[in-house]
Coordinates of C-alpha atoms in Angstrom, one line a residue:
M1 CA 0.0 0.0 0.0
A2 CA 1.1 3.5 -0.8
R3 CA 1.3 5.8 2.2
G4 CA 1.6 9.6 2.2
L5 CA -1.4 10.3 0.0
H6 CA -4.4 11.7 1.9
H7 CA -6.0 8.3 1.5
T8 CA -4.3 4.9 1.8
V9 CA -5.4 2.8 -1.2
P10 CA -4.1 -0.6 -2.4
P11 CA -3.0 -0.6 -6.0
P12 CA -5.6 -2.1 -8.3
S13 CA -5.2 -5.7 -9.5
H14 CA -4.7 -5.2 -13.2
E15 CA -5.8 -8.8 -13.9
S16 CA -9.2 -8.5 -12.2
S17 CA -9.9 -4.8 -12.8
P18 CA -9.0 -3.7 -16.4
T19 CA -9.9 -0.1 -15.7
A20 CA -8.9 2.1 -12.8
T21 CA -10.2 5.5 -11.8
L22 CA -7.5 8.0 -10.8
W23 CA -8.4 10.7 -8.2
L24 CA -5.8 12.9 -6.6
C25 CA -6.7 14.6 -3.4
R26 CA -6.4 18.4 -3.7
R27 CA -4.8 18.6 -0.2
C28 CA -2.0 16.3 -1.4
L29 CA -1.1 18.0 -4.6
G30 CA 2.0 20.1 -4.2
R31 CA 3.0 18.5 -0.9
L32 CA 4.2 15.2 -2.4
K33 CA 6.0 14.1 -5.4
Q34 CA 3.1 12.1 -6.9
I35 CA 4.6 10.2 -9.8
P36 CA 6.9 7.8 -7.8
R37 CA 4.0 7.1 -5.5
L38 CA 1.6 6.4 -8.3
T39 CA 3.9 4.2 -10.3
P40 CA 2.3 0.9 -9.0
W41 CA -1.1 2.2 -10.2
L42 CA 0.1 3.4 -13.6
A43 CA 2.1 0.3 -14.6
G44 CA 0.3 -1.6 -17.2
M45 CA -2.2 1.2 -18.0
P46 CA -1.1 2.5 -21.4
H47 CA -4.5 3.9 -22.4
V48 CA -5.3 7.1 -20.7
V49 CA -8.1 9.7 -21.2
F50 CA -8.3 12.9 -19.3
R51 CA -11.0 15.7 -19.6
K52 CA -10.8 18.9 -17.8
A53 CA -13.7 20.0 -15.6
R54 CA -12.2 23.4 -14.7
T55 CA -9.0 25.5 -14.5
T56 CA -8.1 27.5 -11.4
R57 CA -7.0 31.1 -11.6
D58 CA -3.4 30.0 -11.2
G59 CA -3.7 27.6 -14.2
R60 CA -4.1 24.3 -12.4
M61 CA -6.4 21.9 -14.2
Y62 CA -8.9 19.6 -12.4
G63 CA -10.9 16.9 -14.1
N64 CA -11.5 13.2 -14.5
A65 CA -9.3 10.5 -15.9
L66 CA -9.7 6.9 -17.0
L67 CA -6.7 4.6 -17.2
S68 CA -6.9 1.2 -18.8
K69 CA -4.7 -1.7 -20.0
H70 CA -7.2 -2.1 -22.9
P71 CA -8.0 0.4 -25.7
L72 CA -10.4 3.2 -24.9
S73 CA -12.7 4.7 -27.5
D74 CA -15.9 6.7 -28.0
V75 CA -15.0 9.2 -25.2
H76 CA -17.8 11.4 -23.9
V77 CA -18.2 14.1 -21.3
V78 CA -21.5 14.5 -19.5
Q79 CA -22.1 17.8 -17.8
L80 CA -23.4 17.7 -14.3
G81 CA -24.8 20.5 -12.1
A82 CA -23.1 21.6 -9.0
G83 CA -24.1 20.5 -5.5
S84 CA -25.6 22.7 -2.8
R85 CA -24.5 26.3 -2.5
L86 CA -24.7 26.3 1.3
R87 CA -24.0 23.8 4.1
D88 CA -26.7 23.0 6.6
N89 CA -25.3 25.7 8.9
G90 CA -25.6 28.4 6.2
K91 CA -22.0 28.7 5.4
R92 CA -20.6 28.3 1.8
M93 CA -20.4 24.7 0.7
P94 CA -16.8 23.6 -0.4
G95 CA -16.7 23.2 -4.2
S96 CA -20.1 24.7 -4.7
T97 CA -19.0 26.6 -7.7
E98 CA -16.9 23.9 -9.3
R99 CA -17.9 22.4 -12.7
R100 CA -18.8 18.7 -12.3
I101 CA -18.6 16.1 -15.1
V102 CA -18.8 12.4 -15.9
L103 CA -16.1 11.1 -18.2
A104 CA -17.1 8.0 -20.1
A105 CA -15.4 5.8 -22.6
T106 CA -15.9 2.4 -24.2
V107 CA -13.3 -0.2 -23.0
K108 CA -12.4 -2.8 -25.5
P109 CA -10.8 -5.8 -23.8
T110 CA -9.2 -8.3 -26.2
G111 CA -11.4 -11.4 -26.5
R112 CA -14.1 -10.0 -24.3
P113 CA -17.2 -7.8 -24.9
P114 CA -16.7 -4.1 -24.6
F115 CA -18.1 -2.2 -21.7
L116 CA -18.7 1.4 -20.7
A117 CA -16.5 2.9 -18.0
L118 CA -17.6 6.1 -16.3
C119 CA -15.6 8.3 -13.9
T120 CA -17.2 11.2 -11.9
H121 CA -16.8 13.5 -9.0
F122 CA -20.4 14.6 -7.9
G123 CA -21.0 17.8 -6.0
I124 CA -21.8 17.8 -2.3
F125 CA -25.4 18.2 -1.1
N126 CA -26.7 19.6 2.2
T127 CA -29.4 17.7 4.1
A128 CA -32.3 19.5 2.5
D129 CA -31.1 19.3 -1.1
G130 CA -29.8 15.7 -0.6
A131 CA -33.4 14.6 0.3
G132 CA -35.0 16.5 -2.6
P133 CA -34.9 16.5 -6.4
A134 CA -31.6 18.3 -6.7
A135 CA -29.7 15.2 -5.5
A136 CA -31.3 13.1 -8.1
R137 CA -30.0 15.2 -11.0
P138 CA -26.5 13.8 -11.3
G139 CA -27.8 10.2 -11.2
A140 CA -30.4 11.1 -13.8
A141 CA -27.8 12.6 -16.1
V142 CA -25.7 9.3 -15.8
S143 CA -28.9 7.3 -16.4
R144 CA -29.8 9.2 -19.5
F145 CA -26.3 8.8 -20.9
V146 CA -26.0 5.0 -20.1
N147 CA -29.5 4.2 -21.3
A148 CA -29.2 6.0 -24.6
A149 CA -30.2 3.7 -27.5
E150 CA -26.6 3.2 -28.7
R151 CA -25.3 2.2 -25.2
R152 CA -28.3 0.6 -23.6
A153 CA -27.1 -3.0 -24.2
M154 CA -23.6 -2.4 -23.0
P155 CA -22.6 -3.1 -19.4
A156 CA -21.5 0.0 -17.5
L157 CA -19.1 0.5 -14.6
L158 CA -19.4 3.8 -12.6
G159 CA -16.5 4.9 -10.4
G160 CA -15.4 8.0 -8.7
D161 CA -16.3 10.3 -5.7
L162 CA -20.1 10.4 -5.3
N163 CA -19.9 12.6 -2.2
A164 CA -22.8 10.6 -0.8
D165 CA -23.6 7.9 1.6
P166 CA -25.6 4.8 0.7
R167 CA -28.9 6.3 2.0
S168 CA -28.6 9.6 0.1
G169 CA -30.8 10.8 -2.8
V170 CA -27.8 10.6 -5.1
V171 CA -27.3 6.9 -4.5
A172 CA -31.0 6.2 -4.5
R173 CA -31.3 7.6 -8.0
L174 CA -28.4 5.5 -9.2
K175 CA -29.9 2.4 -7.7
S176 CA -33.2 3.0 -9.5
N177 CA -31.5 2.6 -12.8

């Protein structure tokens, strides 16, 4: 396991998981030399797709990436709305103005059927918004994309930071798909 990142995460098994989702914690960027620590995760992942969600004032890009040992094709970006503007206590919600996206691509494993891989970072919802229709919007956007006629028969794998617990409206909408 790699230590020193904000989270301790075991490297993915490339044999059992052909696609990995890469997420770098913002608090870790700049403090650590990331590449040596990420080498176990990146080995054997020659196919990479990155799409920018936003650029900060100082030029840093944030977005989503898919890494795969198998070819990636038919790349799409699905726009998502932001989460809540305010926390339950009335203070500004972290990331409330950040653009949110879903990055999707078709993974084409040799000798196996293709599947759709999706990577996202949903916004954060306060208690009131999380129980209402606002929290269902990101899941509804994913559902519309995955269930489009040209993708409906293809298996789909969603990964990323949902910023939600299993009882939330965000997850409930995804479960209803």
